[in-house]
mmCIF file of N, CA and C in Angstrom:
data_model
loop_
_atom_site.group_PDB
_atom_site.id
_atom_site.type_symbol
_atom_site.label_atom_id
_atom_site.label_comp_id
_atom_site.label_asym_id
_atom_site.label_seq_id
_atom_site.Cartn_x
_atom_site.Cartn_y
_atom_site.Cartn_z
ATOM 1 N N MET A 9 -57.885 -102.118 -52.228
ATOM 2 C CA MET A 9 -58.112 -100.470 -51.440
ATOM 3 C C MET A 9 -56.676 -100.631 -50.612
ATOM 4 N N THR A 10 -56.164 -99.502 -50.121
ATOM 5 C CA THR A 10 -54.949 -99.325 -49.588
ATOM 6 C C THR A 10 -55.302 -99.659 -48.148
ATOM 7 N N PRO A 11 -54.324 -99.572 -47.107
ATOM 8 C CA PRO A 11 -54.569 -99.509 -45.644
ATOM 9 C C PRO A 11 -55.128 -98.369 -45.178
ATOM 10 N N LEU A 12 -54.502 -97.281 -45.886
ATOM 11 C CA LEU A 12 -54.819 -96.159 -45.270
ATOM 12 C C LEU A 12 -56.408 -95.625 -45.592
ATOM 13 N N ARG A 13 -56.621 -96.068 -46.840
ATOM 14 C CA ARG A 13 -58.336 -96.166 -47.475
ATOM 15 C C ARG A 13 -59.373 -96.833 -46.107
ATOM 16 N N ILE A 14 -58.658 -98.027 -45.937
ATOM 17 C CA ILE A 14 -59.523 -98.684 -44.981
ATOM 18 C C ILE A 14 -59.419 -98.205 -43.738
ATOM 19 N N LEU A 15 -58.462 -97.410 -43.429
ATOM 20 C CA LEU A 15 -58.629 -96.821 -42.134
ATOM 21 C C LEU A 15 -59.459 -95.635 -42.332
ATOM 22 N N PHE A 16 -59.756 -94.361 -43.138
ATOM 23 C CA PHE A 16 -60.300 -93.414 -43.372
ATOM 24 C C PHE A 16 -61.965 -94.265 -43.340
ATOM 25 N N LEU A 17 -62.177 -95.330 -44.250
ATOM 26 C CA LEU A 17 -63.615 -95.772 -43.992
ATOM 27 C C LEU A 17 -64.023 -96.246 -42.684
ATOM 28 N N VAL A 18 -62.751 -96.935 -42.163
ATOM 29 C CA VAL A 18 -63.462 -97.518 -40.657
ATOM 30 C C VAL A 18 -63.400 -96.486 -39.679
ATOM 31 N N LEU A 19 -62.876 -95.299 -39.670
ATOM 32 C CA LEU A 19 -62.812 -94.103 -38.792
ATOM 33 C C LEU A 19 -64.328 -93.298 -39.339
ATOM 34 N N ALA A 20 -64.817 -93.453 -40.327
ATOM 35 C CA ALA A 20 -65.830 -92.788 -41.046
ATOM 36 C C ALA A 20 -66.917 -93.419 -40.512
ATOM 37 N N VAL A 21 -67.125 -94.806 -40.436
ATOM 38 C CA VAL A 21 -68.346 -95.884 -40.045
ATOM 39 C C VAL A 21 -68.217 -95.232 -38.582
ATOM 40 N N TRP A 22 -67.065 -95.806 -37.573
ATOM 41 C CA TRP A 22 -66.854 -95.472 -36.212
ATOM 42 C C TRP A 22 -67.644 -93.838 -35.813
ATOM 43 N N GLY A 23 -66.947 -92.996 -36.620
ATOM 44 C CA GLY A 23 -67.276 -91.834 -36.601
ATOM 45 C C GLY A 23 -68.751 -91.348 -36.577
ATOM 46 N N SER A 24 -69.660 -92.388 -37.205
ATOM 47 C CA SER A 24 -71.026 -92.197 -37.521
ATOM 48 C C SER A 24 -71.842 -92.860 -36.343
ATOM 49 N N LEU A 25 -71.488 -93.864 -36.174
ATOM 50 C CA LEU A 25 -72.197 -95.053 -35.355
ATOM 51 C C LEU A 25 -72.112 -94.606 -33.708
ATOM 52 N N HIS A 26 -70.827 -94.064 -33.262
ATOM 53 C CA HIS A 26 -70.508 -94.102 -32.028
ATOM 54 C C HIS A 26 -71.271 -92.680 -31.556
ATOM 55 N N PRO A 27 -71.100 -91.619 -32.280
ATOM 56 C CA PRO A 27 -72.083 -90.485 -31.768
ATOM 57 C C PRO A 27 -73.460 -90.463 -31.626
ATOM 58 N N LEU A 28 -73.712 -91.118 -32.989
ATOM 59 C CA LEU A 28 -75.099 -91.319 -33.114
ATOM 60 C C LEU A 28 -75.985 -92.382 -31.915
ATOM 61 N N ALA A 29 -75.329 -93.269 -31.755
ATOM 62 C CA ALA A 29 -75.919 -93.880 -30.639
ATOM 63 C C ALA A 29 -75.989 -93.271 -29.117
ATOM 64 N N LEU A 30 -74.733 -92.492 -28.998
ATOM 65 C CA LEU A 30 -75.160 -91.682 -28.186
ATOM 66 C C LEU A 30 -76.181 -90.618 -27.883
ATOM 67 N N ILE A 31 -76.395 -90.018 -29.190
ATOM 68 C CA ILE A 31 -77.546 -89.089 -29.593
ATOM 69 C C ILE A 31 -78.816 -89.898 -29.189
ATOM 70 N N PHE A 32 -78.927 -90.861 -29.915
ATOM 71 C CA PHE A 32 -80.346 -91.654 -29.743
ATOM 72 C C PHE A 32 -80.557 -92.123 -28.280
ATOM 73 N N GLN A 33 -79.410 -92.787 -27.604
ATOM 74 C CA GLN A 33 -79.686 -92.833 -26.144
ATOM 75 C C GLN A 33 -80.205 -91.537 -25.353
ATOM 76 N N TRP A 34 -79.568 -90.441 -25.778
ATOM 77 C CA TRP A 34 -80.126 -89.072 -25.231
ATOM 78 C C TRP A 34 -81.613 -88.532 -25.388
ATOM 79 N N PHE A 35 -81.818 -89.221 -26.825
ATOM 80 C CA PHE A 35 -83.371 -88.826 -27.167
ATOM 81 C C PHE A 35 -84.162 -89.805 -26.609
ATOM 82 N N ALA A 36 -84.044 -91.234 -26.171
ATOM 83 C CA ALA A 36 -84.582 -92.179 -25.377
ATOM 84 C C ALA A 36 -84.812 -91.479 -23.827
ATOM 85 N N GLU A 37 -83.764 -91.083 -23.232
ATOM 86 C CA GLU A 37 -83.916 -90.290 -21.915
ATOM 87 C C GLU A 37 -84.662 -89.143 -21.874
ATOM 88 N N ASN A 38 -84.581 -88.294 -22.962
ATOM 89 C CA ASN A 38 -85.369 -86.940 -22.758
ATOM 90 C C ASN A 38 -86.065 -86.636 -23.729
ATOM 91 N N GLY A 39 -86.380 -87.483 -24.705
ATOM 92 C CA GLY A 39 -87.305 -87.384 -25.658
ATOM 93 C C GLY A 39 -86.747 -86.623 -26.871
ATOM 94 N N ILE A 40 -87.259 -86.539 -28.041
ATOM 95 C CA ILE A 40 -86.796 -85.950 -29.218
ATOM 96 C C ILE A 40 -86.909 -84.720 -29.267
ATOM 97 N N SER A 41 -85.933 -83.617 -28.793
ATOM 98 C CA SER A 41 -85.839 -82.644 -28.912
ATOM 99 C C SER A 41 -84.636 -82.161 -29.467
ATOM 100 N N LEU A 42 -84.490 -81.251 -30.520
ATOM 101 C CA LEU A 42 -83.084 -81.036 -31.172
ATOM 102 C C LEU A 42 -82.768 -79.727 -30.368
ATOM 103 N N THR A 43 -83.758 -78.930 -30.000
ATOM 104 C CA THR A 43 -83.337 -77.828 -29.076
ATOM 105 C C THR A 43 -82.934 -78.158 -27.873
ATOM 106 N N GLY A 44 -83.408 -78.935 -27.220
ATOM 107 C CA GLY A 44 -82.910 -79.500 -26.089
ATOM 108 C C GLY A 44 -81.632 -80.201 -26.005
ATOM 109 N N LEU A 45 -81.322 -80.789 -26.996
ATOM 110 C CA LEU A 45 -80.088 -81.544 -27.448
ATOM 111 C C LEU A 45 -79.096 -80.524 -27.545
ATOM 112 N N ILE A 46 -79.210 -79.603 -28.433
ATOM 113 C CA ILE A 46 -78.471 -78.309 -28.515
ATOM 114 C C ILE A 46 -78.165 -77.615 -27.214
ATOM 115 N N ALA A 47 -79.355 -77.191 -26.371
ATOM 116 C CA ALA A 47 -79.219 -76.750 -25.103
ATOM 117 C C ALA A 47 -78.222 -77.550 -23.896
ATOM 118 N N ALA A 48 -78.374 -78.841 -23.952
ATOM 119 C CA ALA A 48 -77.254 -79.741 -23.307
ATOM 120 C C ALA A 48 -76.023 -79.639 -23.799
ATOM 121 N N TRP A 49 -75.786 -79.715 -24.988
ATOM 122 C CA TRP A 49 -74.345 -79.438 -25.521
ATOM 123 C C TRP A 49 -73.552 -78.374 -25.051
ATOM 124 N N ARG A 50 -74.596 -76.988 -24.563
ATOM 125 C CA ARG A 50 -74.116 -75.901 -24.567
ATOM 126 C C ARG A 50 -74.095 -75.560 -22.976
ATOM 127 N N SER A 51 -74.743 -76.585 -22.338
ATOM 128 C CA SER A 51 -74.921 -76.124 -20.564
ATOM 129 C C SER A 51 -73.798 -75.953 -19.902
ATOM 130 N N GLY A 52 -72.446 -76.416 -20.175
ATOM 131 C CA GLY A 52 -71.535 -76.176 -19.173
ATOM 132 C C GLY A 52 -70.537 -75.634 -20.105
ATOM 133 N N TRP A 53 -69.455 -75.097 -19.446
ATOM 134 C CA TRP A 53 -68.278 -74.656 -20.049
ATOM 135 C C TRP A 53 -67.765 -75.372 -21.131
ATOM 136 N N ALA A 54 -67.185 -76.199 -20.343
ATOM 137 C CA ALA A 54 -66.398 -77.627 -21.254
ATOM 138 C C ALA A 54 -67.144 -77.989 -22.582
ATOM 139 N N SER A 55 -68.552 -78.372 -22.260
ATOM 140 C CA SER A 55 -69.210 -78.846 -23.637
ATOM 141 C C SER A 55 -69.313 -77.901 -24.359
ATOM 142 N N ALA A 56 -69.645 -76.352 -24.049
ATOM 143 C CA ALA A 56 -69.842 -75.224 -24.864
ATOM 144 C C ALA A 56 -68.445 -75.218 -25.790
ATOM 145 N N ALA A 57 -67.416 -75.266 -24.986
ATOM 146 C CA ALA A 57 -66.113 -75.119 -25.625
ATOM 147 C C ALA A 57 -66.167 -76.099 -26.845
ATOM 148 N N LEU A 58 -66.277 -77.458 -26.570
ATOM 149 C CA LEU A 58 -66.271 -78.460 -27.489
ATOM 150 C C LEU A 58 -67.656 -78.391 -28.632
ATOM 151 N N PHE A 59 -68.554 -77.953 -28.558
ATOM 152 C CA PHE A 59 -69.636 -77.583 -29.375
ATOM 153 C C PHE A 59 -69.259 -76.534 -30.338
ATOM 154 N N TRP A 60 -68.590 -75.431 -29.884
ATOM 155 C CA TRP A 60 -68.023 -74.278 -30.631
ATOM 156 C C TRP A 60 -66.777 -74.681 -31.518
ATOM 157 N N ASP A 61 -66.164 -75.753 -30.837
ATOM 158 C CA ASP A 61 -65.009 -76.448 -31.806
ATOM 159 C C ASP A 61 -65.433 -77.321 -33.020
ATOM 160 N N LEU A 62 -66.461 -77.954 -32.595
ATOM 161 C CA LEU A 62 -66.743 -78.610 -33.656
ATOM 162 C C LEU A 62 -67.700 -78.035 -34.555
ATOM 163 N N VAL A 63 -68.446 -76.894 -34.232
ATOM 164 C CA VAL A 63 -69.020 -76.163 -35.200
ATOM 165 C C VAL A 63 -68.281 -75.439 -36.162
ATOM 166 N N ILE A 64 -67.018 -74.873 -35.401
ATOM 167 C CA ILE A 64 -65.998 -74.224 -36.409
ATOM 168 C C ILE A 64 -65.284 -75.059 -37.365
ATOM 169 N N SER A 65 -64.944 -76.224 -36.858
ATOM 170 C CA SER A 65 -64.282 -77.459 -37.561
ATOM 171 C C SER A 65 -64.984 -77.885 -38.579
ATOM 172 N N ALA A 66 -66.499 -77.667 -38.456
ATOM 173 C CA ALA A 66 -67.477 -78.260 -39.523
ATOM 174 C C ALA A 66 -67.512 -77.207 -40.736
ATOM 175 N N ILE A 67 -67.691 -75.826 -40.331
ATOM 176 C CA ILE A 67 -67.320 -74.849 -41.308
ATOM 177 C C ILE A 67 -66.367 -74.940 -41.824
ATOM 178 N N ALA A 68 -65.028 -75.116 -41.426
ATOM 179 C CA ALA A 68 -63.682 -75.206 -41.988
ATOM 180 C C ALA A 68 -63.515 -76.324 -42.895
ATOM 181 N N LEU A 69 -64.092 -77.314 -42.715
ATOM 182 C CA LEU A 69 -64.336 -78.632 -43.307
ATOM 183 C C LEU A 69 -65.131 -78.307 -44.530
ATOM 184 N N THR A 70 -66.223 -77.824 -44.272
ATOM 185 C CA THR A 70 -67.167 -77.834 -45.461
ATOM 186 C C THR A 70 -66.386 -76.667 -46.565
ATOM 187 N N ALA A 71 -65.918 -75.610 -46.029
ATOM 188 C CA ALA A 71 -64.918 -74.534 -47.214
ATOM 189 C C ALA A 71 -64.037 -75.411 -47.823
ATOM 190 N N TRP A 72 -63.260 -76.256 -46.937
ATOM 191 C CA TRP A 72 -62.135 -77.065 -47.749
ATOM 192 C C TRP A 72 -62.550 -78.224 -48.672
ATOM 193 N N ILE A 73 -63.667 -78.650 -48.303
ATOM 194 C CA ILE A 73 -64.690 -79.637 -49.328
ATOM 195 C C ILE A 73 -65.008 -79.069 -50.515
ATOM 196 N N LEU A 74 -65.588 -77.765 -50.436
ATOM 197 C CA LEU A 74 -66.059 -76.860 -51.568
ATOM 198 C C LEU A 74 -65.257 -76.659 -52.271
ATOM 199 N N ALA A 75 -63.880 -76.181 -51.433
ATOM 200 C CA ALA A 75 -62.517 -75.423 -52.517
ATOM 201 C C ALA A 75 -62.063 -76.474 -53.202
ATOM 202 N N GLU A 76 -62.283 -77.807 -52.987
ATOM 203 C CA GLU A 76 -61.512 -78.900 -53.890
ATOM 204 C C GLU A 76 -62.439 -79.376 -54.983
ATOM 205 N N CYS A 77 -63.733 -79.724 -54.258
ATOM 206 C CA CYS A 77 -64.708 -80.362 -55.302
ATOM 207 C C CYS A 77 -65.286 -79.597 -56.308
ATOM 208 N N LEU A 78 -65.544 -78.446 -56.000
ATOM 209 C CA LEU A 78 -66.454 -77.640 -57.025
ATOM 210 C C LEU A 78 -65.134 -77.141 -58.215
ATOM 211 N N PRO A 79 -63.983 -76.794 -58.186
ATOM 212 C CA PRO A 79 -63.330 -76.912 -59.197
ATOM 213 C C PRO A 79 -63.198 -77.794 -60.211
ATOM 214 N N ARG A 80 -62.843 -79.009 -59.552
ATOM 215 C CA ARG A 80 -62.892 -80.494 -60.009
ATOM 216 C C ARG A 80 -64.011 -80.898 -60.581
ATOM 217 N N ARG A 81 -65.072 -80.555 -60.122
ATOM 218 C CA ARG A 81 -66.363 -81.007 -60.396
ATOM 219 C C ARG A 81 -66.496 -82.531 -60.174
ATOM 220 N N ASP A 82 -66.051 -82.626 -58.731
ATOM 221 C CA ASP A 82 -65.880 -83.827 -58.084
ATOM 222 C C ASP A 82 -67.191 -84.042 -57.085
ATOM 223 N N ARG A 83 -68.266 -84.419 -57.543
ATOM 224 C CA ARG A 83 -69.639 -84.201 -56.703
ATOM 225 C C ARG A 83 -69.688 -85.413 -55.549
ATOM 226 N N ILE A 84 -68.907 -86.371 -55.868
ATOM 227 C CA ILE A 84 -69.158 -87.577 -54.849
ATOM 228 C C ILE A 84 -68.434 -87.058 -53.658
ATOM 229 N N GLY A 85 -67.466 -85.931 -53.712
ATOM 230 C CA GLY A 85 -66.958 -85.661 -52.356
ATOM 231 C C GLY A 85 -67.578 -84.713 -51.585
ATOM 232 N N LEU A 86 -68.844 -84.361 -52.184
ATOM 233 C CA LEU A 86 -69.700 -83.485 -51.604
ATOM 234 C C LEU A 86 -70.726 -83.888 -50.508
ATOM 235 N N LEU A 87 -70.631 -85.418 -50.596
ATOM 236 C CA LEU A 87 -71.528 -86.335 -49.743
ATOM 237 C C LEU A 87 -70.938 -85.942 -48.539
ATOM 238 N N ALA A 88 -69.696 -85.658 -48.007
ATOM 239 C CA ALA A 88 -69.104 -85.259 -46.775
ATOM 240 C C ALA A 88 -69.670 -84.173 -46.072
ATOM 241 N N ILE A 89 -70.505 -83.339 -47.000
ATOM 242 C CA ILE A 89 -70.927 -82.193 -45.997
ATOM 243 C C ILE A 89 -72.450 -82.569 -45.404
ATOM 244 N N PRO A 90 -73.221 -83.294 -46.006
ATOM 245 C CA PRO A 90 -74.298 -83.457 -45.375
ATOM 246 C C PRO A 90 -74.005 -84.440 -43.986
ATOM 247 N N ALA A 91 -73.083 -85.412 -44.227
ATOM 248 C CA ALA A 91 -72.540 -86.410 -43.266
ATOM 249 C C ALA A 91 -71.977 -85.447 -42.273
ATOM 250 N N THR A 92 -71.158 -84.401 -42.421
ATOM 251 C CA THR A 92 -70.618 -83.457 -41.390
ATOM 252 C C THR A 92 -71.204 -82.868 -40.508
ATOM 253 N N PHE A 93 -72.713 -82.444 -41.066
ATOM 254 C CA PHE A 93 -73.600 -81.449 -40.469
ATOM 255 C C PHE A 93 -74.808 -82.446 -39.890
ATOM 256 N N CYS A 94 -75.182 -83.567 -40.295
ATOM 257 C CA CYS A 94 -75.796 -84.462 -39.738
ATOM 258 C C CYS A 94 -75.508 -85.383 -38.990
ATOM 259 N N ILE A 95 -74.399 -85.908 -39.167
ATOM 260 C CA ILE A 95 -73.914 -86.586 -38.116
ATOM 261 C C ILE A 95 -72.682 -85.861 -37.187
ATOM 262 N N GLY A 96 -71.766 -85.494 -37.893
ATOM 263 C CA GLY A 96 -70.461 -84.792 -37.175
ATOM 264 C C GLY A 96 -69.496 -84.883 -37.881
ATOM 265 N N VAL A 97 -68.500 -84.055 -37.419
ATOM 266 C CA VAL A 97 -67.170 -84.044 -38.070
ATOM 267 C C VAL A 97 -66.343 -85.109 -38.141
ATOM 268 N N SER A 98 -66.712 -86.258 -36.937
ATOM 269 C CA SER A 98 -65.947 -87.387 -36.720
ATOM 270 C C SER A 98 -66.648 -88.494 -38.218
ATOM 271 N N CYS A 99 -67.380 -88.034 -38.201
ATOM 272 C CA CYS A 99 -67.706 -88.756 -39.687
ATOM 273 C C CYS A 99 -67.418 -88.135 -41.224
ATOM 274 N N GLY A 100 -67.958 -87.052 -41.077
ATOM 275 C CA GLY A 100 -67.539 -86.085 -42.247
ATOM 276 C C GLY A 100 -66.178 -86.150 -42.746
ATOM 277 N N LEU A 101 -65.122 -85.775 -41.548
ATOM 278 C CA LEU A 101 -63.739 -85.609 -42.358
ATOM 279 C C LEU A 101 -63.370 -87.125 -42.765
ATOM 280 N N PRO A 102 -63.247 -88.108 -41.797
ATOM 281 C CA PRO A 102 -62.758 -89.499 -42.528
ATOM 282 C C PRO A 102 -63.326 -89.962 -43.803
ATOM 283 N N LEU A 103 -64.897 -89.655 -43.852
ATOM 284 C CA LEU A 103 -65.614 -89.915 -45.290
ATOM 285 C C LEU A 103 -64.850 -89.233 -46.325
ATOM 286 N N TYR A 104 -64.481 -87.868 -46.130
ATOM 287 C CA TYR A 104 -64.046 -87.233 -47.276
ATOM 288 C C TYR A 104 -62.712 -87.603 -47.740
ATOM 289 N N LEU A 105 -61.866 -87.650 -46.580
ATOM 290 C CA LEU A 105 -60.578 -88.438 -46.787
ATOM 291 C C LEU A 105 -60.554 -89.710 -47.646
ATOM 292 N N PHE A 106 -61.431 -90.565 -47.170
ATOM 293 C CA PHE A 106 -61.742 -91.859 -47.969
ATOM 294 C C PHE A 106 -62.184 -91.592 -49.575
ATOM 295 N N LEU A 107 -63.192 -90.517 -49.703
ATOM 296 C CA LEU A 107 -63.631 -90.237 -51.044
ATOM 297 C C LEU A 107 -62.426 -89.493 -51.736
ATOM 298 N N ARG A 108 -61.779 -88.773 -51.018
ATOM 299 C CA ARG A 108 -60.554 -88.013 -52.059
ATOM 300 C C ARG A 108 -59.835 -88.732 -52.404
ATOM 301 N N SER A 109 -59.115 -89.993 -51.287
ATOM 302 C CA SER A 109 -57.862 -90.755 -51.507
ATOM 303 C C SER A 109 -58.305 -91.837 -52.733
ATOM 304 N N ARG A 110 -59.623 -91.867 -53.387
ATOM 305 C CA ARG A 110 -59.877 -92.829 -54.351
ATOM 306 C C ARG A 110 -59.104 -92.722 -55.595
ATOM 307 N N ARG A 111 -58.593 -91.221 -55.746
ATOM 308 C CA ARG A 111 -57.839 -91.000 -56.928
ATOM 309 C C ARG A 111 -56.565 -91.313 -57.005
ATOM 310 N N VAL A 112 -55.922 -91.789 -55.693
ATOM 311 C CA VAL A 112 -54.372 -92.265 -55.546
ATOM 312 C C VAL A 112 -54.010 -93.566 -56.253
#
C-alpha cells in the first residue's frame, strides 16, 4: 500500500471517529434527538454557515462519486456515499479517495 493510500485511510478513520465521538458526547448531554442536533448546528451564524458548507460539499461529493462509479460499474466506491451522509464529509471524502486509489 502506498503512503498516499495509507494517508487516505488514516484520514477516513480519523474523519469518522472524531466527529462521531463529539456527536455521541452531545447525545449524552442532551439526549438522542436528531432534530435537536440539527437545530444546534444551525443555532448561530458561524455554525449555520459550516452546516450548509458541509451539506453542499456532501452533495457535490455524492455527484462526483456517482459520475465516476456508475459508468465504470465500480460499486465499492459507492460505500463512500452512506459514509458521507451518516458520518460526514470528513469520512466520506478520504474513504472515496482511498477506494478510488486502489486502481493505481
